[in-house]
mmCIF file with all atom_site columns, C-alpha atoms and ligand atoms in Angstrom:
data_model
loop_
_atom_site.group_PDB
_atom_site.id
_atom_site.type_symbol
_atom_site.label_atom_id
_atom_site.label_alt_id
_atom_site.label_comp_id
_atom_site.label_asym_id
_atom_site.label_entity_id
_atom_site.label_seq_id
_atom_site.pdbx_PDB_ins_code
_atom_site.Cartn_x
_atom_site.Cartn_y
_atom_site.Cartn_z
_atom_site.occupancy
_atom_site.B_iso_or_equiv
_atom_site.pdbx_formal_charge
_atom_site.auth_seq_id
_atom_site.auth_comp_id
_atom_site.auth_asym_id
_atom_site.auth_atom_id
_atom_site.pdbx_PDB_model_num
ATOM   1   C CA  . MET A 1 1   ? 43.329 -22.545 -34.787 1.00 52.00 ? 1064 MET A CA  1
ATOM   2   C CA  . SER A 1 2   ? 41.583 -25.287 -35.380 1.00 61.00 ? 1065 SER A CA  1
ATOM   3   C CA  . SER A 1 3   ? 40.051 -28.127 -37.617 1.00 87.00 ? 1066 SER A CA  1
ATOM   4   C CA  . GLY A 1 4   ? 36.201 -27.919 -36.904 1.00 96.00 ? 1067 GLY A CA  1
ATOM   5   C CA  . ILE A 1 5   ? 33.790 -25.490 -38.298 1.00 97.00 ? 1068 ILE A CA  1
ATOM   6   C CA  . PHE A 1 6   ? 31.513 -23.005 -35.889 1.00 98.00 ? 1069 PHE A CA  1
ATOM   7   C CA  . ILE A 1 7   ? 27.925 -22.078 -37.155 1.00 98.00 ? 1070 ILE A CA  1
ATOM   8   C CA  . THR A 1 8   ? 25.534 -20.055 -35.405 1.00 98.00 ? 1071 THR A CA  1
ATOM   9   C CA  . PHE A 1 9   ? 22.249 -19.735 -35.597 1.00 98.00 ? 1072 PHE A CA  1
ATOM   10  C CA  . GLU A 1 10  ? 20.174 -16.189 -35.176 1.00 98.00 ? 1073 GLU A CA  1
ATOM   11  C CA  . GLY A 1 11  ? 16.821 -14.837 -34.935 1.00 98.00 ? 1074 GLY A CA  1
ATOM   12  C CA  . GLY A 1 12  ? 14.096 -13.291 -32.319 1.00 95.00 ? 1075 GLY A CA  1
ATOM   13  C CA  . GLU A 1 13  ? 12.111 -15.244 -30.261 1.00 91.00 ? 1076 GLU A CA  1
ATOM   14  C CA  . GLY A 1 14  ? 10.397 -18.030 -31.507 1.00 92.00 ? 1077 GLY A CA  1
ATOM   15  C CA  . SER A 1 15  ? 11.811 -18.292 -34.649 1.00 94.00 ? 1078 SER A CA  1
ATOM   16  C CA  . GLY A 1 16  ? 12.177 -21.497 -34.726 1.00 95.00 ? 1079 GLY A CA  1
ATOM   17  C CA  . LYS A 1 17  ? 16.021 -22.221 -33.865 1.00 97.00 ? 1080 LYS A CA  1
ATOM   18  C CA  . THR A 1 18  ? 16.221 -24.392 -31.274 1.00 96.00 ? 1081 THR A CA  1
ATOM   19  C CA  . THR A 1 19  ? 14.372 -27.046 -33.277 1.00 96.00 ? 1082 THR A CA  1
ATOM   20  C CA  . LEU A 1 20  ? 16.276 -26.517 -36.460 1.00 98.00 ? 1083 LEU A CA  1
ATOM   21  C CA  . ILE A 1 21  ? 19.703 -27.040 -34.296 1.00 98.00 ? 1084 ILE A CA  1
ATOM   22  C CA  . ARG A 1 22  ? 17.984 -30.190 -33.369 1.00 98.00 ? 1085 ARG A CA  1
ATOM   23  C CA  . LEU A 1 23  ? 17.504 -31.456 -36.527 1.00 98.00 ? 1086 LEU A CA  1
ATOM   24  C CA  . ILE A 1 24  ? 20.536 -30.590 -38.279 1.00 98.00 ? 1087 ILE A CA  1
ATOM   25  C CA  . LYS A 1 25  ? 22.620 -32.446 -35.083 1.00 98.00 ? 1088 LYS A CA  1
ATOM   26  C CA  . GLU A 1 26  ? 20.626 -35.502 -35.856 1.00 98.00 ? 1089 GLU A CA  1
ATOM   27  C CA  . HIS A 1 27  ? 21.346 -35.417 -39.846 1.00 98.00 ? 1090 HIS A CA  1
ATOM   28  C CA  . LEU A 1 28  ? 25.075 -34.530 -39.600 1.00 98.00 ? 1091 LEU A CA  1
ATOM   29  C CA  . GLU A 1 29  ? 25.558 -37.230 -36.854 1.00 98.00 ? 1092 GLU A CA  1
ATOM   30  C CA  . SER A 1 30  ? 24.193 -39.886 -39.161 1.00 98.00 ? 1093 SER A CA  1
ATOM   31  C CA  . LYS A 1 31  ? 26.551 -39.180 -41.681 1.00 97.00 ? 1094 LYS A CA  1
ATOM   32  C CA  . ASN A 1 32  ? 29.427 -39.224 -39.012 1.00 97.00 ? 1095 ASN A CA  1
ATOM   33  C CA  . TYR A 1 33  ? 30.313 -35.840 -38.349 1.00 97.00 ? 1096 TYR A CA  1
ATOM   34  C CA  . GLN A 1 34  ? 30.840 -35.001 -34.275 1.00 98.00 ? 1097 GLN A CA  1
ATOM   35  C CA  . VAL A 1 35  ? 28.739 -32.542 -33.447 1.00 98.00 ? 1098 VAL A CA  1
ATOM   36  C CA  . VAL A 1 36  ? 28.323 -29.921 -30.707 1.00 98.00 ? 1099 VAL A CA  1
ATOM   37  C CA  . SER A 1 37  ? 25.213 -28.128 -29.611 1.00 98.00 ? 1100 SER A CA  1
ATOM   38  C CA  . THR A 1 38  ? 24.997 -25.185 -27.274 1.00 97.00 ? 1101 THR A CA  1
ATOM   39  C CA  . ARG A 1 39  ? 23.633 -21.886 -26.334 1.00 96.00 ? 1102 ARG A CA  1
ATOM   40  C CA  . GLU A 1 40  ? 24.812 -18.382 -25.621 1.00 97.00 ? 1103 GLU A CA  1
ATOM   41  C CA  . PRO A 1 41  ? 24.087 -17.200 -23.094 1.00 94.00 ? 1104 PRO A CA  1
ATOM   42  C CA  . GLY A 1 42  ? 24.839 -19.978 -21.216 1.00 94.00 ? 1105 GLY A CA  1
ATOM   43  C CA  . GLY A 1 43  ? 26.537 -23.262 -22.297 1.00 93.00 ? 1106 GLY A CA  1
ATOM   44  C CA  . SER A 1 44  ? 28.828 -23.652 -19.721 1.00 95.00 ? 1107 SER A CA  1
ATOM   45  C CA  . LYS A 1 45  ? 28.850 -23.502 -15.329 1.00 96.00 ? 1108 LYS A CA  1
ATOM   46  C CA  . ILE A 1 46  ? 29.607 -19.987 -15.236 1.00 98.00 ? 1109 ILE A CA  1
ATOM   47  C CA  . ALA A 1 47  ? 28.316 -18.508 -18.644 1.00 97.00 ? 1110 ALA A CA  1
ATOM   48  C CA  . GLU A 1 48  ? 24.728 -19.908 -17.527 1.00 97.00 ? 1111 GLU A CA  1
ATOM   49  C CA  . ALA A 1 49  ? 25.221 -18.578 -14.155 1.00 98.00 ? 1112 ALA A CA  1
ATOM   50  C CA  . ILE A 1 50  ? 26.206 -15.349 -16.030 1.00 98.00 ? 1113 ILE A CA  1
ATOM   51  C CA  . ARG A 1 51  ? 22.541 -15.804 -18.034 1.00 97.00 ? 1114 ARG A CA  1
ATOM   52  C CA  . ASN A 1 52  ? 20.668 -16.538 -14.675 1.00 97.00 ? 1115 ASN A CA  1
ATOM   53  C CA  . ILE A 1 53  ? 21.854 -12.642 -13.909 1.00 98.00 ? 1116 ILE A CA  1
ATOM   54  C CA  . ILE A 1 54  ? 20.650 -11.376 -17.433 1.00 97.00 ? 1117 ILE A CA  1
ATOM   55  C CA  . LEU A 1 55  ? 17.349 -12.913 -17.809 1.00 96.00 ? 1118 LEU A CA  1
ATOM   56  C CA  . ASP A 1 56  ? 16.116 -12.868 -13.962 1.00 97.00 ? 1119 ASP A CA  1
ATOM   57  C CA  . VAL A 1 57  ? 12.578 -10.955 -14.234 1.00 95.00 ? 1120 VAL A CA  1
ATOM   58  C CA  . ASN A 1 58  ? 13.472 -9.596  -11.368 1.00 96.00 ? 1121 ASN A CA  1
ATOM   59  C CA  . ASN A 1 59  ? 16.410 -7.314  -12.970 1.00 96.00 ? 1122 ASN A CA  1
ATOM   60  C CA  . PRO A 1 60  ? 14.638 -4.485  -14.130 1.00 95.00 ? 1123 PRO A CA  1
ATOM   61  C CA  . ASP A 1 61  ? 17.104 -1.997  -13.732 1.00 96.00 ? 1124 ASP A CA  1
ATOM   62  C CA  . MET A 1 62  ? 19.605 -3.733  -15.296 1.00 98.00 ? 1125 MET A CA  1
ATOM   63  C CA  . ASP A 1 63  ? 21.735 -0.797  -17.061 1.00 98.00 ? 1126 ASP A CA  1
ATOM   64  C CA  . TYR A 1 64  ? 22.128 -1.405  -20.787 1.00 98.00 ? 1127 TYR A CA  1
ATOM   65  C CA  . LYS A 1 65  ? 26.014 -1.193  -20.796 1.00 98.00 ? 1128 LYS A CA  1
ATOM   66  C CA  . THR A 1 66  ? 25.854 -3.765  -17.947 1.00 98.00 ? 1129 THR A CA  1
ATOM   67  C CA  . GLU A 1 67  ? 23.691 -5.853  -19.791 1.00 98.00 ? 1130 GLU A CA  1
ATOM   68  C CA  . ALA A 1 68  ? 26.054 -5.632  -23.394 1.00 98.00 ? 1131 ALA A CA  1
ATOM   69  C CA  . LEU A 1 69  ? 29.019 -6.420  -20.910 1.00 98.00 ? 1132 LEU A CA  1
ATOM   70  C CA  . LEU A 1 70  ? 27.292 -9.728  -19.257 1.00 98.00 ? 1133 LEU A CA  1
ATOM   71  C CA  . TYR A 1 71  ? 26.543 -10.816 -22.656 1.00 98.00 ? 1134 TYR A CA  1
ATOM   72  C CA  . ALA A 1 72  ? 30.287 -10.457 -24.086 1.00 98.00 ? 1135 ALA A CA  1
ATOM   73  C CA  . SER A 1 73  ? 31.578 -12.182 -20.670 1.00 98.00 ? 1136 SER A CA  1
ATOM   74  C CA  . SER A 1 74  ? 29.243 -15.081 -20.851 1.00 98.00 ? 1137 SER A CA  1
ATOM   75  C CA  . ARG A 1 75  ? 30.300 -15.509 -24.791 1.00 98.00 ? 1138 ARG A CA  1
ATOM   76  C CA  . ARG A 1 76  ? 33.530 -15.189 -23.460 1.00 98.00 ? 1139 ARG A CA  1
ATOM   77  C CA  . GLN A 1 77  ? 33.527 -17.589 -21.189 1.00 98.00 ? 1140 GLN A CA  1
ATOM   78  C CA  . HIS A 1 78  ? 31.464 -19.987 -23.459 1.00 98.00 ? 1141 HIS A CA  1
ATOM   79  C CA  . LEU A 1 79  ? 33.987 -19.759 -26.038 1.00 98.00 ? 1142 LEU A CA  1
ATOM   80  C CA  . VAL A 1 80  ? 36.805 -20.726 -23.811 1.00 98.00 ? 1143 VAL A CA  1
ATOM   81  C CA  . ASP A 1 81  ? 35.204 -23.895 -21.881 1.00 98.00 ? 1144 ASP A CA  1
ATOM   82  C CA  . VAL A 1 82  ? 32.921 -25.111 -24.760 1.00 98.00 ? 1145 VAL A CA  1
ATOM   83  C CA  . VAL A 1 83  ? 33.384 -23.783 -28.496 1.00 98.00 ? 1146 VAL A CA  1
ATOM   84  C CA  . ILE A 1 84  ? 36.985 -23.805 -28.929 1.00 98.00 ? 1147 ILE A CA  1
ATOM   85  C CA  . PRO A 1 85  ? 38.002 -26.923 -27.075 1.00 98.00 ? 1148 PRO A CA  1
ATOM   86  C CA  . ALA A 1 86  ? 35.175 -28.757 -29.717 1.00 98.00 ? 1149 ALA A CA  1
ATOM   87  C CA  . LEU A 1 87  ? 36.481 -26.406 -32.689 1.00 98.00 ? 1150 LEU A CA  1
ATOM   88  C CA  . GLU A 1 88  ? 40.304 -28.343 -31.899 1.00 98.00 ? 1151 GLU A CA  1
ATOM   89  C CA  . LYS A 1 89  ? 38.604 -31.928 -31.763 1.00 98.00 ? 1152 LYS A CA  1
ATOM   90  C CA  . GLY A 1 90  ? 37.431 -31.719 -34.872 1.00 98.00 ? 1153 GLY A CA  1
ATOM   91  C CA  . CYS A 1 91  ? 33.825 -30.869 -34.249 1.00 98.00 ? 1154 CYS A CA  1
ATOM   92  C CA  . VAL A 1 92  ? 31.156 -29.505 -36.123 1.00 98.00 ? 1155 VAL A CA  1
ATOM   93  C CA  . VAL A 1 93  ? 29.541 -26.628 -33.232 1.00 98.00 ? 1156 VAL A CA  1
ATOM   94  C CA  . LEU A 1 94  ? 26.100 -25.692 -34.036 1.00 98.00 ? 1157 LEU A CA  1
ATOM   95  C CA  . CYS A 1 95  ? 25.592 -22.667 -31.732 1.00 98.00 ? 1158 CYS A CA  1
ATOM   96  C CA  . ASP A 1 96  ? 22.029 -21.110 -30.593 1.00 98.00 ? 1159 ASP A CA  1
ATOM   97  C CA  . ARG A 1 97  ? 22.683 -17.160 -30.789 1.00 98.00 ? 1160 ARG A CA  1
ATOM   98  C CA  . TYR A 1 98  ? 26.661 -15.445 -30.597 1.00 98.00 ? 1161 TYR A CA  1
ATOM   99  C CA  . ILE A 1 99  ? 27.774 -12.303 -31.382 1.00 98.00 ? 1162 ILE A CA  1
ATOM   100 C CA  . ASP A 1 100 ? 25.093 -11.379 -34.293 1.00 98.00 ? 1163 ASP A CA  1
ATOM   101 C CA  . SER A 1 101 ? 22.750 -11.170 -31.427 1.00 98.00 ? 1164 SER A CA  1
ATOM   102 C CA  . SER A 1 102 ? 24.473 -8.666  -29.358 1.00 98.00 ? 1165 SER A CA  1
ATOM   103 C CA  . LEU A 1 103 ? 24.536 -6.398  -32.126 1.00 98.00 ? 1166 LEU A CA  1
ATOM   104 C CA  . ALA A 1 104 ? 20.577 -6.890  -32.935 1.00 98.00 ? 1167 ALA A CA  1
ATOM   105 C CA  . TYR A 1 105 ? 19.543 -6.340  -29.218 1.00 98.00 ? 1168 TYR A CA  1
ATOM   106 C CA  . GLN A 1 106 ? 22.073 -4.201  -27.611 1.00 98.00 ? 1169 GLN A CA  1
ATOM   107 C CA  . GLY A 1 107 ? 23.806 -2.338  -30.487 1.00 98.00 ? 1170 GLY A CA  1
ATOM   108 C CA  . TYR A 1 108 ? 20.524 -1.636  -32.869 1.00 98.00 ? 1171 TYR A CA  1
ATOM   109 C CA  . ALA A 1 109 ? 17.384 -2.171  -30.468 1.00 98.00 ? 1172 ALA A CA  1
ATOM   110 C CA  . ARG A 1 110 ? 18.947 -1.389  -26.862 1.00 98.00 ? 1173 ARG A CA  1
ATOM   111 C CA  . GLY A 1 111 ? 20.392 1.848   -28.732 1.00 98.00 ? 1174 GLY A CA  1
ATOM   112 C CA  . LEU A 1 112 ? 24.461 1.281   -27.606 1.00 98.00 ? 1175 LEU A CA  1
ATOM   113 C CA  . GLY A 1 113 ? 25.439 1.047   -31.343 1.00 98.00 ? 1176 GLY A CA  1
ATOM   114 C CA  . ILE A 1 114 ? 26.478 -1.686  -33.575 1.00 98.00 ? 1177 ILE A CA  1
ATOM   115 C CA  . ASP A 1 115 ? 29.387 -0.924  -33.979 1.00 98.00 ? 1178 ASP A CA  1
ATOM   116 C CA  . ALA A 1 116 ? 30.741 0.259   -30.057 1.00 98.00 ? 1179 ALA A CA  1
ATOM   117 C CA  . VAL A 1 117 ? 29.060 -3.501  -29.278 1.00 98.00 ? 1180 VAL A CA  1
ATOM   118 C CA  . TYR A 1 118 ? 31.176 -4.854  -32.091 1.00 98.00 ? 1181 TYR A CA  1
ATOM   119 C CA  . LYS A 1 119 ? 34.167 -3.283  -30.298 1.00 98.00 ? 1182 LYS A CA  1
ATOM   120 C CA  . ILE A 1 120 ? 33.586 -4.877  -27.240 1.00 98.00 ? 1183 ILE A CA  1
ATOM   121 C CA  . ASN A 1 121 ? 32.908 -8.198  -28.146 1.00 98.00 ? 1184 ASN A CA  1
ATOM   122 C CA  . GLN A 1 122 ? 36.456 -7.772  -30.301 1.00 98.00 ? 1185 GLN A CA  1
ATOM   123 C CA  . TYR A 1 123 ? 38.117 -7.999  -26.953 1.00 98.00 ? 1186 TYR A CA  1
ATOM   124 C CA  . ALA A 1 124 ? 35.775 -10.345 -25.386 1.00 98.00 ? 1187 ALA A CA  1
ATOM   125 C CA  . THR A 1 125 ? 35.938 -13.314 -28.887 1.00 98.00 ? 1188 THR A CA  1
ATOM   126 C CA  . GLU A 1 126 ? 39.855 -12.145 -29.861 1.00 98.00 ? 1189 GLU A CA  1
ATOM   127 C CA  . GLY A 1 127 ? 38.039 -11.953 -33.034 1.00 97.00 ? 1190 GLY A CA  1
ATOM   128 C CA  . ILE A 1 128 ? 36.837 -15.364 -33.921 1.00 98.00 ? 1191 ILE A CA  1
ATOM   129 C CA  . LEU A 1 129 ? 33.552 -15.401 -35.935 1.00 98.00 ? 1192 LEU A CA  1
ATOM   130 C CA  . PRO A 1 130 ? 31.625 -18.476 -37.004 1.00 98.00 ? 1193 PRO A CA  1
ATOM   131 C CA  . LYS A 1 131 ? 32.316 -19.967 -40.382 1.00 98.00 ? 1194 LYS A CA  1
ATOM   132 C CA  . LEU A 1 132 ? 28.125 -19.624 -41.227 1.00 98.00 ? 1195 LEU A CA  1
ATOM   133 C CA  . THR A 1 133 ? 25.755 -17.769 -39.681 1.00 98.00 ? 1196 THR A CA  1
ATOM   134 C CA  . PHE A 1 134 ? 22.164 -18.310 -40.251 1.00 98.00 ? 1197 PHE A CA  1
ATOM   135 C CA  . PHE A 1 135 ? 19.429 -15.398 -39.668 1.00 98.00 ? 1198 PHE A CA  1
ATOM   136 C CA  . ILE A 1 136 ? 16.133 -17.418 -39.757 1.00 98.00 ? 1199 ILE A CA  1
ATOM   137 C CA  . ASP A 1 137 ? 13.756 -14.210 -40.794 1.00 98.00 ? 1200 ASP A CA  1
ATOM   138 C CA  . VAL A 1 138 ? 10.681 -14.418 -38.525 1.00 97.00 ? 1201 VAL A CA  1
ATOM   139 C CA  . LEU A 1 139 ? 8.298  -11.376 -38.272 1.00 97.00 ? 1202 LEU A CA  1
ATOM   140 C CA  . PRO A 1 140 ? 8.483  -10.542 -34.895 1.00 96.00 ? 1203 PRO A CA  1
ATOM   141 C CA  . ASN A 1 141 ? 4.661  -10.866 -33.975 1.00 94.00 ? 1204 ASN A CA  1
ATOM   142 C CA  . VAL A 1 142 ? 4.306  -14.578 -35.430 1.00 95.00 ? 1205 VAL A CA  1
ATOM   143 C CA  . GLY A 1 143 ? 7.318  -15.833 -33.419 1.00 93.00 ? 1206 GLY A CA  1
ATOM   144 C CA  . LEU A 1 144 ? 6.203  -14.143 -30.026 1.00 91.00 ? 1207 LEU A CA  1
ATOM   145 C CA  . SER A 1 145 ? 2.873  -15.676 -30.588 1.00 90.00 ? 1208 SER A CA  1
ATOM   146 C CA  . ARG A 1 146 ? 4.719  -19.116 -31.402 1.00 88.00 ? 1209 ARG A CA  1
ATOM   147 C CA  . ILE A 1 147 ? 6.481  -18.698 -27.792 1.00 84.00 ? 1210 ILE A CA  1
ATOM   148 C CA  . LYS A 1 148 ? 3.191  -17.935 -26.418 1.00 79.00 ? 1211 LYS A CA  1
ATOM   149 C CA  . ASP A 1 149 ? 1.071  -20.858 -28.054 1.00 76.00 ? 1212 ASP A CA  1
ATOM   150 C CA  . ASN A 1 150 ? 4.096  -23.145 -26.406 1.00 76.00 ? 1213 ASN A CA  1
ATOM   151 C CA  . ASN A 1 151 ? 3.269  -22.033 -23.085 1.00 73.00 ? 1214 ASN A CA  1
ATOM   152 C CA  . ARG A 1 152 ? 7.735  -21.263 -22.844 1.00 77.00 ? 1215 ARG A CA  1
ATOM   153 C CA  . ASP A 1 153 ? 8.601  -19.504 -19.195 1.00 80.00 ? 1216 ASP A CA  1
ATOM   154 C CA  . GLN A 1 154 ? 9.015  -15.965 -20.487 1.00 83.00 ? 1217 GLN A CA  1
ATOM   155 C CA  . ASN A 1 155 ? 12.466 -14.302 -19.654 1.00 89.00 ? 1218 ASN A CA  1
ATOM   156 C CA  . ARG A 1 156 ? 13.422 -10.418 -18.646 1.00 87.00 ? 1219 ARG A CA  1
ATOM   157 C CA  . LEU A 1 157 ? 13.976 -10.178 -22.545 1.00 87.00 ? 1220 LEU A CA  1
ATOM   158 C CA  . ASP A 1 158 ? 10.500 -11.817 -23.655 1.00 84.00 ? 1221 ASP A CA  1
ATOM   159 C CA  . LYS A 1 159 ? 8.722  -9.712  -21.423 1.00 82.00 ? 1222 LYS A CA  1
ATOM   160 C CA  . GLU A 1 160 ? 9.832  -6.144  -23.612 1.00 88.00 ? 1223 GLU A CA  1
ATOM   161 C CA  . LYS A 1 161 ? 7.594  -4.362  -25.650 1.00 89.00 ? 1224 LYS A CA  1
ATOM   162 C CA  . ILE A 1 162 ? 6.603  -5.603  -29.238 1.00 92.00 ? 1225 ILE A CA  1
ATOM   163 C CA  . LYS A 1 163 ? 8.398  -1.955  -29.976 1.00 95.00 ? 1226 LYS A CA  1
ATOM   164 C CA  . PHE A 1 164 ? 11.814 -3.796  -28.704 1.00 96.00 ? 1227 PHE A CA  1
ATOM   165 C CA  . HIS A 1 165 ? 11.145 -6.646  -30.835 1.00 96.00 ? 1228 HIS A CA  1
ATOM   166 C CA  . GLU A 1 166 ? 10.687 -4.962  -34.251 1.00 97.00 ? 1229 GLU A CA  1
ATOM   167 C CA  . ALA A 1 167 ? 14.044 -3.105  -33.531 1.00 98.00 ? 1230 ALA A CA  1
ATOM   168 C CA  . VAL A 1 168 ? 15.510 -6.347  -32.879 1.00 98.00 ? 1231 VAL A CA  1
ATOM   169 C CA  . TYR A 1 169 ? 14.367 -7.461  -36.163 1.00 98.00 ? 1232 TYR A CA  1
ATOM   170 C CA  . LYS A 1 170 ? 15.049 -4.276  -37.984 1.00 98.00 ? 1233 LYS A CA  1
ATOM   171 C CA  . GLY A 1 171 ? 18.602 -4.652  -36.435 1.00 98.00 ? 1234 GLY A CA  1
ATOM   172 C CA  . TYR A 1 172 ? 19.364 -8.107  -37.632 1.00 98.00 ? 1235 TYR A CA  1
ATOM   173 C CA  . LYS A 1 173 ? 18.178 -6.946  -41.216 1.00 98.00 ? 1236 LYS A CA  1
ATOM   174 C CA  . LEU A 1 174 ? 21.445 -4.218  -40.718 1.00 98.00 ? 1237 LEU A CA  1
ATOM   175 C CA  . VAL A 1 175 ? 23.653 -6.457  -39.184 1.00 98.00 ? 1238 VAL A CA  1
ATOM   176 C CA  . SER A 1 176 ? 22.478 -9.212  -41.887 1.00 98.00 ? 1239 SER A CA  1
ATOM   177 C CA  . LYS A 1 177 ? 23.434 -6.622  -44.746 1.00 98.00 ? 1240 LYS A CA  1
ATOM   178 C CA  . LYS A 1 178 ? 26.837 -5.749  -43.043 1.00 98.00 ? 1241 LYS A CA  1
ATOM   179 C CA  . PHE A 1 179 ? 27.974 -9.139  -42.999 1.00 98.00 ? 1242 PHE A CA  1
ATOM   180 C CA  . LYS A 1 180 ? 26.394 -10.708 -45.951 1.00 97.00 ? 1243 LYS A CA  1
ATOM   181 C CA  . LYS A 1 181 ? 29.072 -13.153 -47.065 1.00 97.00 ? 1244 LYS A CA  1
ATOM   182 C CA  . ARG A 1 182 ? 28.606 -14.630 -43.444 1.00 98.00 ? 1245 ARG A CA  1
ATOM   183 C CA  . ILE A 1 183 ? 25.315 -14.763 -42.762 1.00 98.00 ? 1246 ILE A CA  1
ATOM   184 C CA  . HIS A 1 184 ? 22.633 -16.808 -44.679 1.00 98.00 ? 1247 HIS A CA  1
ATOM   185 C CA  . VAL A 1 185 ? 19.140 -15.103 -44.402 1.00 98.00 ? 1248 VAL A CA  1
ATOM   186 C CA  . ILE A 1 186 ? 16.438 -18.096 -44.449 1.00 98.00 ? 1249 ILE A CA  1
ATOM   187 C CA  . ASN A 1 187 ? 12.127 -17.259 -44.620 1.00 98.00 ? 1250 ASN A CA  1
ATOM   188 C CA  . GLY A 1 188 ? 11.688 -18.945 -41.536 1.00 97.00 ? 1251 GLY A CA  1
ATOM   189 C CA  . ALA A 1 189 ? 7.389  -18.479 -42.167 1.00 96.00 ? 1252 ALA A CA  1
ATOM   190 C CA  . ARG A 1 190 ? 7.406  -21.403 -43.636 1.00 96.00 ? 1253 ARG A CA  1
ATOM   191 C CA  . GLU A 1 191 ? 7.054  -25.235 -42.304 1.00 95.00 ? 1254 GLU A CA  1
ATOM   192 C CA  . ILE A 1 192 ? 10.319 -26.265 -40.862 1.00 96.00 ? 1255 ILE A CA  1
ATOM   193 C CA  . THR A 1 193 ? 10.966 -29.274 -43.095 1.00 97.00 ? 1256 THR A CA  1
ATOM   194 C CA  . GLU A 1 194 ? 11.336 -26.380 -45.371 1.00 97.00 ? 1257 GLU A CA  1
ATOM   195 C CA  . VAL A 1 195 ? 13.528 -24.091 -43.135 1.00 98.00 ? 1258 VAL A CA  1
ATOM   196 C CA  . TYR A 1 196 ? 15.623 -27.178 -42.438 1.00 98.00 ? 1259 TYR A CA  1
ATOM   197 C CA  . ASN A 1 197 ? 16.769 -28.213 -46.096 1.00 98.00 ? 1260 ASN A CA  1
ATOM   198 C CA  . ASP A 1 198 ? 17.518 -25.145 -47.173 1.00 98.00 ? 1261 ASP A CA  1
ATOM   199 C CA  . ILE A 1 199 ? 19.991 -24.670 -44.220 1.00 98.00 ? 1262 ILE A CA  1
ATOM   200 C CA  . ILE A 1 200 ? 21.479 -28.320 -44.520 1.00 98.00 ? 1263 ILE A CA  1
ATOM   201 C CA  . LYS A 1 201 ? 22.462 -27.930 -48.250 1.00 98.00 ? 1264 LYS A CA  1
ATOM   202 C CA  . ILE A 1 202 ? 24.112 -24.715 -46.833 1.00 98.00 ? 1265 ILE A CA  1
ATOM   203 C CA  . ILE A 1 203 ? 26.051 -26.675 -44.585 1.00 98.00 ? 1266 ILE A CA  1
ATOM   204 C CA  . LEU A 1 204 ? 26.604 -29.620 -46.422 1.00 96.00 ? 1267 LEU A CA  1
ATOM   205 C CA  . GLU A 1 205 ? 27.691 -27.421 -49.337 1.00 95.00 ? 1268 GLU A CA  1
ATOM   206 C CA  . LYS A 1 206 ? 30.873 -25.875 -46.867 1.00 92.00 ? 1269 LYS A CA  1
ATOM   207 C CA  . ILE A 1 207 ? 31.549 -28.678 -44.387 1.00 90.00 ? 1270 ILE A CA  1
HETATM 208 P P1  . TMP B 2 .   ? 17.243 -17.325 -25.703 1.00 79.62 ? 927  TMP B P1  1
HETATM 209 O O1  . TMP B 2 .   ? 17.733 -18.373 -24.574 1.00 79.62 ? 927  TMP B O1  1
HETATM 210 O O2  . TMP B 2 .   ? 15.637 -17.819 -25.166 1.00 79.62 ? 927  TMP B O2  1
HETATM 211 O O3  . TMP B 2 .   ? 17.232 -16.739 -26.899 1.00 79.62 ? 927  TMP B O3  1
HETATM 212 O O4  . TMP B 2 .   ? 17.011 -15.939 -24.349 1.00 79.62 ? 927  TMP B O4  1
HETATM 213 C C1  . TMP B 2 .   ? 18.167 -15.129 -24.458 1.00 79.62 ? 927  TMP B C1  1
HETATM 214 C C2  . TMP B 2 .   ? 17.444 -13.823 -24.774 1.00 79.62 ? 927  TMP B C2  1
HETATM 215 O O5  . TMP B 2 .   ? 18.998 -13.086 -24.831 1.00 79.62 ? 927  TMP B O5  1
HETATM 216 C C3  . TMP B 2 .   ? 17.196 -13.931 -26.053 1.00 79.62 ? 927  TMP B C3  1
HETATM 217 O O6  . TMP B 2 .   ? 16.091 -12.598 -25.902 1.00 79.62 ? 927  TMP B O6  1
HETATM 218 C C4  . TMP B 2 .   ? 17.501 -12.667 -26.620 1.00 79.62 ? 927  TMP B C4  1
HETATM 219 C C5  . TMP B 2 .   ? 18.878 -12.056 -25.876 1.00 79.62 ? 927  TMP B C5  1
HETATM 220 N N1  . TMP B 2 .   ? 20.134 -11.794 -26.266 1.00 79.62 ? 927  TMP B N1  1
HETATM 221 C C6  . TMP B 2 .   ? 20.745 -10.376 -26.449 1.00 79.62 ? 927  TMP B C6  1
HETATM 222 O O7  . TMP B 2 .   ? 19.996 -9.529  -25.932 1.00 79.62 ? 927  TMP B O7  1
HETATM 223 N N2  . TMP B 2 .   ? 22.113 -10.174 -26.205 1.00 79.62 ? 927  TMP B N2  1
HETATM 224 C C7  . TMP B 2 .   ? 23.029 -11.680 -26.940 1.00 79.62 ? 927  TMP B C7  1
HETATM 225 O O8  . TMP B 2 .   ? 24.110 -11.183 -26.599 1.00 79.62 ? 927  TMP B O8  1
HETATM 226 C C8  . TMP B 2 .   ? 22.472 -12.795 -26.383 1.00 79.62 ? 927  TMP B C8  1
HETATM 227 C C9  . TMP B 2 .   ? 23.150 -13.991 -26.958 1.00 79.62 ? 927  TMP B C9  1
HETATM 228 C C10 . TMP B 2 .   ? 21.115 -12.831 -26.390 1.00 79.62 ? 927  TMP B C10 1
#
């Protein structure tokens, strides 16, 4: 389909994905790669509008299946608007979250089932999977305390109780095992430069 390379970053709240993506983008650009960095849910006009509905703290009654379908819709739109065109141009696409977020959060933590959520995402993505995925492994209590220290605005999912974030973490562990060829588990509880060095090494081996 394309000559670019699609790389995704996964992890709980406060795992450091945003900073890592910025550092990796800078490094790859310095080596003359064309890089697009983006995020889910959102990343394009319609996908951002869907994001606002999903994460709105005024929507506490959202049904879990509705939530899963909205994430899949946002994913579909973002793929069509941003990811596929960039891959067709030969870019490296660095995406903050993708299908594995839905498997861990909706499939496992919300209890909808990893396989059921995988199925709706197959439809949404037509089977497009990243070439590489990094799960930044940080314990939920550590990640959550980082975002509190950052004073970042809390969205509807951030506000879930610690039990939910622990279930997300367990979900990621299961998903990482299930897709162990694609997903690299990276210890994120270290200095950011050490985490970054591990990731960039793996990326440079693949591209
Ligand atoms: P973030 O941009 O701060 O990571 O917020 C996105 C939130 O949405 C985060 O709590 C993870 C959650 N999420 C899901 O539950 N399922 C998904 O498929 C995606 C992409 C994100």
